[in-house]
Short mmCIF file of C-alpha atoms in Angstrom, two decimals:
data_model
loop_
_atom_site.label_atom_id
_atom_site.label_comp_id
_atom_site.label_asym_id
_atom_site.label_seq_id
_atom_site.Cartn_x
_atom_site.Cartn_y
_atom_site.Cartn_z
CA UNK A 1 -3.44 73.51 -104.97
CA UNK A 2 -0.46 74.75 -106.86
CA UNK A 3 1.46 74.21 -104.26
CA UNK A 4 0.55 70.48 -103.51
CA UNK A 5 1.03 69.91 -107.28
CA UNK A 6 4.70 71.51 -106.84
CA UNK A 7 5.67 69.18 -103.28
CA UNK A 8 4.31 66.26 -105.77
CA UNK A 9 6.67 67.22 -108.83
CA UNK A 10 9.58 67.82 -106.21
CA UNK A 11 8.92 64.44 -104.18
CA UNK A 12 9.03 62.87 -107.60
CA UNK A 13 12.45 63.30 -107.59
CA UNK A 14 13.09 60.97 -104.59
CA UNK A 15 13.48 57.51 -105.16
CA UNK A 16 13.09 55.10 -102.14
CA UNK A 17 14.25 51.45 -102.59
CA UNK A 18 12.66 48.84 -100.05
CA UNK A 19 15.16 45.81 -99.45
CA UNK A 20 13.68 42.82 -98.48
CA UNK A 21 16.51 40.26 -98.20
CA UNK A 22 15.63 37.86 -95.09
CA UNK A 23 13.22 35.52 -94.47
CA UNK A 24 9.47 37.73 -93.33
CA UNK A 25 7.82 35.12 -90.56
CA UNK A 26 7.68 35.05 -87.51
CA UNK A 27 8.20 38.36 -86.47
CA UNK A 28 6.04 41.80 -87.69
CA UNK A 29 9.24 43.53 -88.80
CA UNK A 30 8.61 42.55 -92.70
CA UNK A 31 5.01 43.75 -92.30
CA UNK A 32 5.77 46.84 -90.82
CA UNK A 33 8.23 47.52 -93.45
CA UNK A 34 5.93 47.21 -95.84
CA UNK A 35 3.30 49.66 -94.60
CA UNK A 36 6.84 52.02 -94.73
CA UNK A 37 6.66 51.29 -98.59
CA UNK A 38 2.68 51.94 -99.11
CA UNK A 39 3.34 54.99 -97.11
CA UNK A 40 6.08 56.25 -99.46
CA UNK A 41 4.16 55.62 -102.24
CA UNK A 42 0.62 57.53 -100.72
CA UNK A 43 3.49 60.36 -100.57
CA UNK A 44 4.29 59.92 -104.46
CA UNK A 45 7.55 58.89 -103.82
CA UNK A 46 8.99 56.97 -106.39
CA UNK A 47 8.87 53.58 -104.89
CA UNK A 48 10.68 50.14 -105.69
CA UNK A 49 10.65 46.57 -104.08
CA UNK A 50 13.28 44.68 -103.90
CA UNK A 51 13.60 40.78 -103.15
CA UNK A 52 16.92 39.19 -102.77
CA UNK A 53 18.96 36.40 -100.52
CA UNK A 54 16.66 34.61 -98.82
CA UNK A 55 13.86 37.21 -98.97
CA UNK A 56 12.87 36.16 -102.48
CA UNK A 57 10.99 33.35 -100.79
CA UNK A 58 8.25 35.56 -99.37
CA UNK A 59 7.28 36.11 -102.88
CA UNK A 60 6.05 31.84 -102.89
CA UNK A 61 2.50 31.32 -103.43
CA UNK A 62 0.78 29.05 -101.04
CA UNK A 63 2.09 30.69 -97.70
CA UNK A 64 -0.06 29.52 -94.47
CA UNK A 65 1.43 31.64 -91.61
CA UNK A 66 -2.23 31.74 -90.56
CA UNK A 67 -1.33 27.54 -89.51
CA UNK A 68 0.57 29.20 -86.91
CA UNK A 69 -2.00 32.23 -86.00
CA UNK A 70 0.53 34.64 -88.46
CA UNK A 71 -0.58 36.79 -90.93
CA UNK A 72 -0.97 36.65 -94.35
CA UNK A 73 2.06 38.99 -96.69
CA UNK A 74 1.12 37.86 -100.21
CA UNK A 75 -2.04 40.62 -99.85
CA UNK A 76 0.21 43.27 -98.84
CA UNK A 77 2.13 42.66 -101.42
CA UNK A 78 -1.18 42.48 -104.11
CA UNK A 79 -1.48 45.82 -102.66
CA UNK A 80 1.33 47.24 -103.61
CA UNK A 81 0.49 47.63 -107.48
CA UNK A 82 -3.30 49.25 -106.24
CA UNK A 83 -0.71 51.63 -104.53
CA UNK A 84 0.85 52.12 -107.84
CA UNK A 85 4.23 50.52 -106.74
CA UNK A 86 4.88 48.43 -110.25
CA UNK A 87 8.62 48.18 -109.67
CA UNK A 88 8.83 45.26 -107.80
CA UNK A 89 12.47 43.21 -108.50
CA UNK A 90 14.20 39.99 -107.64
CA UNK A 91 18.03 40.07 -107.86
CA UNK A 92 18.84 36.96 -110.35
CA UNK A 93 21.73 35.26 -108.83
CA UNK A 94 19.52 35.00 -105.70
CA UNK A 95 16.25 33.67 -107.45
CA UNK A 96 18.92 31.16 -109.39
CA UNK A 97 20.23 30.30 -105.62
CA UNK A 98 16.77 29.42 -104.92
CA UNK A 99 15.85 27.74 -108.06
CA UNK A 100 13.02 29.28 -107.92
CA UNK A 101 11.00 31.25 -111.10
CA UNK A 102 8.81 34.23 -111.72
CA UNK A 103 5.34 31.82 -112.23
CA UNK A 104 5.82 30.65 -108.29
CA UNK A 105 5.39 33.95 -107.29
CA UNK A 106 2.25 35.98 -106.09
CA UNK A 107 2.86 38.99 -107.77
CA UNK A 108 4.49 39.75 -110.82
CA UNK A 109 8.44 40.57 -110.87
CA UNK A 110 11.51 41.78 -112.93
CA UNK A 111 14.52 39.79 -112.16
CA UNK A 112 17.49 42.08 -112.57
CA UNK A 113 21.22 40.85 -112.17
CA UNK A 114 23.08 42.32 -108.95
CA UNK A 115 25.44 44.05 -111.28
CA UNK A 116 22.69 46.38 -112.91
CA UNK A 117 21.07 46.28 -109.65
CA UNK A 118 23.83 48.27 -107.80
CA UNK A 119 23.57 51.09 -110.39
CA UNK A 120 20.04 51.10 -109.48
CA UNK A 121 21.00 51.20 -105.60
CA UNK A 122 23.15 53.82 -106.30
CA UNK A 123 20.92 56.61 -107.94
CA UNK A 124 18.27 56.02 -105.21
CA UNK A 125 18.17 58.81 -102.51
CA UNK A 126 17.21 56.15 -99.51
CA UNK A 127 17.39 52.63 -99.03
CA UNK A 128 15.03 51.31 -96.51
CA UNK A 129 16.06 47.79 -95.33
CA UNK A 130 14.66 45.99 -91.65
CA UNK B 1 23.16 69.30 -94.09
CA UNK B 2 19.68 67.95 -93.03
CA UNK B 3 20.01 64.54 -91.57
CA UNK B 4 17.30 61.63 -90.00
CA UNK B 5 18.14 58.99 -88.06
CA UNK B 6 15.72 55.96 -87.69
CA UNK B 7 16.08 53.54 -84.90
CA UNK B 8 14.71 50.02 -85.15
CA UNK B 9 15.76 48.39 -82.01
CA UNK B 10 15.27 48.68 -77.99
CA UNK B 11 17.78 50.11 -76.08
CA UNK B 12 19.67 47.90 -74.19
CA UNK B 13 19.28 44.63 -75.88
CA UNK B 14 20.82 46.05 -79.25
CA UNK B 15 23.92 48.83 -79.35
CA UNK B 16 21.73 50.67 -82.27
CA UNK B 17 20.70 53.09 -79.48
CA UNK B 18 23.93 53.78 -78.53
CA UNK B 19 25.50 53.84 -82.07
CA UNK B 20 22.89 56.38 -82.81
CA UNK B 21 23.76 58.32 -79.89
CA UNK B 22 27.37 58.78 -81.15
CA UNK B 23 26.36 59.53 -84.18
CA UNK B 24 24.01 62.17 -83.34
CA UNK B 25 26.24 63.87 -81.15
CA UNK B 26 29.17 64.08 -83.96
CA UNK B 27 26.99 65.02 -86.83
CA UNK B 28 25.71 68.33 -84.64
CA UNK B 29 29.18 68.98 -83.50
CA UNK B 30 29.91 69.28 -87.10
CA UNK B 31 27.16 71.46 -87.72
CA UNK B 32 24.70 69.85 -89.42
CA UNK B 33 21.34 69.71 -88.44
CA UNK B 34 19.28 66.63 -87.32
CA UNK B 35 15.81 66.93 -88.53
CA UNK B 36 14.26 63.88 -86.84
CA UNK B 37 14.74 60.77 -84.75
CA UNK B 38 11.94 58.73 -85.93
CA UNK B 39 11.44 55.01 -83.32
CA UNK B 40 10.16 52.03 -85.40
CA UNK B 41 9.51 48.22 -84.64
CA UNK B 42 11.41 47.70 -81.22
CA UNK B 43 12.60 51.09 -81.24
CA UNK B 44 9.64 52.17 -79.72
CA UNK B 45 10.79 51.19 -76.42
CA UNK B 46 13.58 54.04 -76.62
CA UNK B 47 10.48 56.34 -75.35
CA UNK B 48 9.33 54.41 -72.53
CA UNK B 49 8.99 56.45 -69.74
CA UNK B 50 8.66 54.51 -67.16
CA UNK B 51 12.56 52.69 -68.01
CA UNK B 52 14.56 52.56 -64.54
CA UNK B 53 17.90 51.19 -65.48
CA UNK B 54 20.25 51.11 -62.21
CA UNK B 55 22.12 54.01 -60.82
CA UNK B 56 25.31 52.55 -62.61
CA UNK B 57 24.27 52.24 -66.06
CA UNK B 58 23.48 54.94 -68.97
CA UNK B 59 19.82 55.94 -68.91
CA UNK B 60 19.34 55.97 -72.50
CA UNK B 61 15.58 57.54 -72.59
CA UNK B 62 16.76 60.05 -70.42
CA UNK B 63 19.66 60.99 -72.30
CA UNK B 64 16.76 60.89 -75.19
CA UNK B 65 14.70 63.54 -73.77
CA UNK B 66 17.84 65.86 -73.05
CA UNK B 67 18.66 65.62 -76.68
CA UNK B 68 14.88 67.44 -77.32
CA UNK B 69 15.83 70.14 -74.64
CA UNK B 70 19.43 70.70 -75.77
CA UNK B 71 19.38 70.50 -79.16
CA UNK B 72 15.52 70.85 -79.86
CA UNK B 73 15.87 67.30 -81.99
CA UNK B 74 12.33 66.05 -82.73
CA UNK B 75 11.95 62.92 -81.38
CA UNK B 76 8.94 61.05 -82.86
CA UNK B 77 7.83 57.38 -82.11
CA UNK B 78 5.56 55.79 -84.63
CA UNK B 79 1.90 55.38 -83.22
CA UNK B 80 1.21 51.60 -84.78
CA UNK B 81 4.74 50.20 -83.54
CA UNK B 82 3.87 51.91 -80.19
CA UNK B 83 0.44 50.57 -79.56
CA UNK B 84 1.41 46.66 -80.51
CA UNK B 85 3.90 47.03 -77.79
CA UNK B 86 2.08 48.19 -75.02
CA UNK B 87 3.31 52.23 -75.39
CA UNK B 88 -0.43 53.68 -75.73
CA UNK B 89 -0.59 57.32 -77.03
CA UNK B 90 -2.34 59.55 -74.08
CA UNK B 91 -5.91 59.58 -75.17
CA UNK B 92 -6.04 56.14 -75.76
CA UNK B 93 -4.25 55.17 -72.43
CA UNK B 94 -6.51 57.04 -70.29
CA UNK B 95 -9.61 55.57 -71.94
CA UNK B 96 -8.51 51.80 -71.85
CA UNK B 97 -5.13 52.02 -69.32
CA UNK B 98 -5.48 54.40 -66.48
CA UNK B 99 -2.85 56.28 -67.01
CA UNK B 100 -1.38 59.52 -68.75
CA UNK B 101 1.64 59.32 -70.55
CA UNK B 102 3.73 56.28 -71.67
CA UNK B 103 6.35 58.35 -72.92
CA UNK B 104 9.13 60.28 -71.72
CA UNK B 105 9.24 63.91 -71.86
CA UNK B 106 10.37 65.20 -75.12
CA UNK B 107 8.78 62.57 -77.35
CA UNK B 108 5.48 62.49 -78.95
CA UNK B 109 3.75 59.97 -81.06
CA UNK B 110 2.56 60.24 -84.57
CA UNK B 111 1.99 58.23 -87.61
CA UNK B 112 4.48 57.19 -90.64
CA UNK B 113 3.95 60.34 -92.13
CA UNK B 114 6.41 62.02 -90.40
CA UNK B 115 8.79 59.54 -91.44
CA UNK B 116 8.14 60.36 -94.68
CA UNK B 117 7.81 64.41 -94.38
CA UNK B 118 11.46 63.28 -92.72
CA UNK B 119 12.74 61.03 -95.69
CA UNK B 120 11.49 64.20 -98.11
CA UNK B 121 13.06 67.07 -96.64
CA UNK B 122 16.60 65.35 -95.21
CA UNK B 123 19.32 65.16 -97.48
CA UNK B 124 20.26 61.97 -95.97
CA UNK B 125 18.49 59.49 -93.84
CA UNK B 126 20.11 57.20 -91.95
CA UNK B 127 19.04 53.92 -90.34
CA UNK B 128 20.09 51.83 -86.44
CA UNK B 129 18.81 48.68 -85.94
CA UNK B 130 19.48 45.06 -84.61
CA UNK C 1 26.49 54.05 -101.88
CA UNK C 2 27.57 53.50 -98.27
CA UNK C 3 26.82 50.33 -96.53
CA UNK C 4 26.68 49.66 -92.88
CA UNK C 5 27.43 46.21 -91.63
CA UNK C 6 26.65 45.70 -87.34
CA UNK C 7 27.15 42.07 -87.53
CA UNK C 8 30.29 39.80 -87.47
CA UNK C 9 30.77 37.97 -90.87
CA UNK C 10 29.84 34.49 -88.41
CA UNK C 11 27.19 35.55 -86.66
CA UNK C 12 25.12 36.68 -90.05
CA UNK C 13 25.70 36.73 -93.75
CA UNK C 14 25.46 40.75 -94.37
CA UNK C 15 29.25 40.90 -94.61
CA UNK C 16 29.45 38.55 -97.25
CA UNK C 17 26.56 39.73 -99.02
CA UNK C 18 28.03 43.06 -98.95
CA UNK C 19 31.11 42.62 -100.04
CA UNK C 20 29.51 40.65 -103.58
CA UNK C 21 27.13 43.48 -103.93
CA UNK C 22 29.61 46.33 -103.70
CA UNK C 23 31.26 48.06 -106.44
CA UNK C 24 33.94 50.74 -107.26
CA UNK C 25 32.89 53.55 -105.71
CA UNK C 26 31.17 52.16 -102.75
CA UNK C 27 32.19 52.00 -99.07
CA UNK C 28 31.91 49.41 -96.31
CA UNK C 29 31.47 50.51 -93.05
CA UNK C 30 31.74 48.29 -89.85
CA UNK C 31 30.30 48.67 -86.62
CA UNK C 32 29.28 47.29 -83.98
CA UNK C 33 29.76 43.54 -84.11
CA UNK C 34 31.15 43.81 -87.25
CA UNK C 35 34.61 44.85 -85.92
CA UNK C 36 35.37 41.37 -84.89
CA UNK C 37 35.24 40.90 -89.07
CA UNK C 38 38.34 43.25 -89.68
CA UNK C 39 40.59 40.96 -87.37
CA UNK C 40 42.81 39.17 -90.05
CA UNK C 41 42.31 35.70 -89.89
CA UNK C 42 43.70 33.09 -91.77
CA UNK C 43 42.34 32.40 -94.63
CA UNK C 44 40.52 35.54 -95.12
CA UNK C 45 37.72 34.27 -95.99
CA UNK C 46 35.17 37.58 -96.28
CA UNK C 47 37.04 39.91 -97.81
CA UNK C 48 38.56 37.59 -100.63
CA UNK C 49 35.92 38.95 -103.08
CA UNK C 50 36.41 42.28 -102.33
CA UNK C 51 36.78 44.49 -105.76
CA UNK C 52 38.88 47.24 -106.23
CA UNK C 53 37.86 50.52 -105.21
CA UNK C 54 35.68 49.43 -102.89
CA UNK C 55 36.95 51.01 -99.10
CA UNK C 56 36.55 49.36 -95.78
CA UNK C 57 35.90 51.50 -92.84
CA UNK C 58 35.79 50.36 -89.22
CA UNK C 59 34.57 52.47 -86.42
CA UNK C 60 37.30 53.00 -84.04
CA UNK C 61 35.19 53.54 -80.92
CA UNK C 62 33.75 49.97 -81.50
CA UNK C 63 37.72 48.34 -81.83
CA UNK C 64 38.27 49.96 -78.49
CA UNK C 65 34.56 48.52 -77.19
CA UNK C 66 35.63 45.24 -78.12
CA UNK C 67 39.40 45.05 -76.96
CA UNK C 68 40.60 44.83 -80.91
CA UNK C 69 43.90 46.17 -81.38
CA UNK C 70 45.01 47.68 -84.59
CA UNK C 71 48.11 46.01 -85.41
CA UNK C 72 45.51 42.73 -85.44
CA UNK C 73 43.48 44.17 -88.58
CA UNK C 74 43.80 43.69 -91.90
CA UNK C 75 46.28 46.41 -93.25
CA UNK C 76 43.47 47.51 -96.36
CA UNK C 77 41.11 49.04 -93.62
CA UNK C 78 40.68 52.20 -93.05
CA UNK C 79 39.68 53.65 -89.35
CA UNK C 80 36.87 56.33 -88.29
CA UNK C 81 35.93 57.66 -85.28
CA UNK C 82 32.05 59.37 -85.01
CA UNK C 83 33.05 62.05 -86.96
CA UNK C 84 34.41 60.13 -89.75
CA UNK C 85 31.25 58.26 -89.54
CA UNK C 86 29.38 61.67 -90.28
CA UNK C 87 31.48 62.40 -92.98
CA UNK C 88 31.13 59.13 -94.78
CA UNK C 89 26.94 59.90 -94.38
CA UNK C 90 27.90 63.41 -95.75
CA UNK C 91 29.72 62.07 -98.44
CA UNK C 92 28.31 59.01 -99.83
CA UNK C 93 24.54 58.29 -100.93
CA UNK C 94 22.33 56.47 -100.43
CA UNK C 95 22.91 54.94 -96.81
CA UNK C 96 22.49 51.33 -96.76
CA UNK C 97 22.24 49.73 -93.70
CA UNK C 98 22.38 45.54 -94.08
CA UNK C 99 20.93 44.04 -91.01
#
């Protein structure tokens, strides 16, 4: 028991970014990816989405991949907070690119500029991108 | 130092295989130690073990599975990226294929927790993809 | 933080992405495809909003892949060969890779 409490204090200490910056249809890369993330975060590590370039747009409400026999992202990413992963962000320059806002989005975001967002990047131990 | 290498795409279509190969080789060379090779998405098809590329051209599974007996590199292909693509773990293939392995010596199959027990105890993790 | 580009900056946007996203500090590395992008051309499009401090690696073995002689390149680059490439994982963290 100790011990498991110990490997949870010491995994902790990694943070994992998840970069989602291309569009997630039509192939199951994106969902895949995403079962990466939940995994990390069943492991405790310390998990954080992130949407930018043209990725931001799988955050849009009213998806219907299942038109085309795809499956649905937006509950995979509902799941993500039950799997305690609260850090999900949007780089700002790429929502602005978009001209899209935080209310036509599925799940709730932080919109962080790139600048602050490569400091970010840069104390993470492992970027995961697909 | 610790390293994992992920690989994301099938060999042959994508140089990620062969990038990874290259690096592989130099990062033992230099001493350090790779942990895993852990085949996601397309990757999968790294293990197949029933690839016959002509007499002329690399045989990158084989040169896989000599990297296990060499070097004693754990090679690990996810189970869920394996099963969408036809590469059925051996319990499963007997029942519902009729046949043993789908995987070249030196591989086995196992879930995303390995990537993880990977991502925790590597110092870096490194990832080859399309 | 080290990135890894494998595409050409016109066959996908990661190049150009990378380079705005990259800061002092941070290293570029190409491979792959990606060594067409450190053939000068004129104008230099990719690389114009490159900041300082920010190194560009190629991977050597991928010039010689590809037919790409040196004296082509942008002067700024800086080569590797595989074991550079482990150094540069040794020595930089994290690892992104921008597909």
């Amino acid at each position: 028991m100790i011990l498991i409490v110990i490997l949870r204090l010491v995994n902790k200490l990694k943070t994992i970014f998840f970069v989602i910056d291309k569009p997630i249809h039509g192939n199951v890369c994106s969902q895949e990816f995403l079962d990466i993330a939940l995994m990390a975060a069943a492991f405790d590590l310390h998990v954080i989405v992130l949407f930018e370039g043209d990725g931001v747009n799988a955050l849009l409400k009213n998806q219907q991949p299942e038109t085309l026999g795809l499956k649905q992202v937006s509950p995979v990413l509902s799941a993500l907070s039950i799997y305690d992963i609260n850090e999900v962000l949007v780089e700002k320059e790429s929502m602005e690119l978009w001209r899209l806002s935080p209310e036509q989005f599925v799940i709730p975001v932080t919109s962080v500029p790139r600048v602050e967002l490569s400091q970010q990047l840069n104390s993470a131990d492992v970027v995961f991108s697909f | 130092m610790k390293i994992s290498v992920q690989i994301n795409a099938s060999p042959y279509q994508h140089q990620a295989a062969d990038t990874a190969w290259g690096f592989i080789q130099a990062a033992i060379a230099a001493g350090h130690e790779v942990y895993r090779v852990f085949f996601y998405h397309d990757g999968v098809y790294n293990a197949a073990r029933d690839s016959r590329p002509p007499s002329d051209e690399r045989d990158i599974v084989k040169r896989w599975s000599t990297l296990r007996v060499e070097h004693n590199v754990d090679l690990v292909v996810c189970v869920s990226s394996a099963q969408r693509r036809g590469l059925l773990e051996t319990s499963v293939a007997k029942k519902v294929a009729g046949y043993e392995h789908a995987l070249a010596d030196g591989f086995r199959i196992a879930g995303l927790g390995l990537l993880m027990e990977a991502v925790i105890d590597s110092d870096r993790h490194i990832t080859f993809g399309e | 933080m080290l990135f890894i580009i494998n595409k050409s900056a016109t066959q996908s946007h990661a190049l150009s992405d990378c380079v705005k996203k990259a800061y002092a500090g941070d290293v570029i590395l190409l491979i792959e495809h990606a060594v067409y992008s450190v053939v000068e051309i004129k104008p230099p499009a990719v690389f114009q909003a490159l900041r300082e401090n920010v190194s560009v690696c190629a991977l050597q073995p991928d010039l010689l892949v590809r037919g790409l002689d040196k004296e082509r390149c942008y002067d700024f680059l800086e080569y590797v060969d595989y074991s550079g490439f482990v150094a540069l994982v040794e020595n930089n963290k994290p690892i992104r890779s921008c597909f």
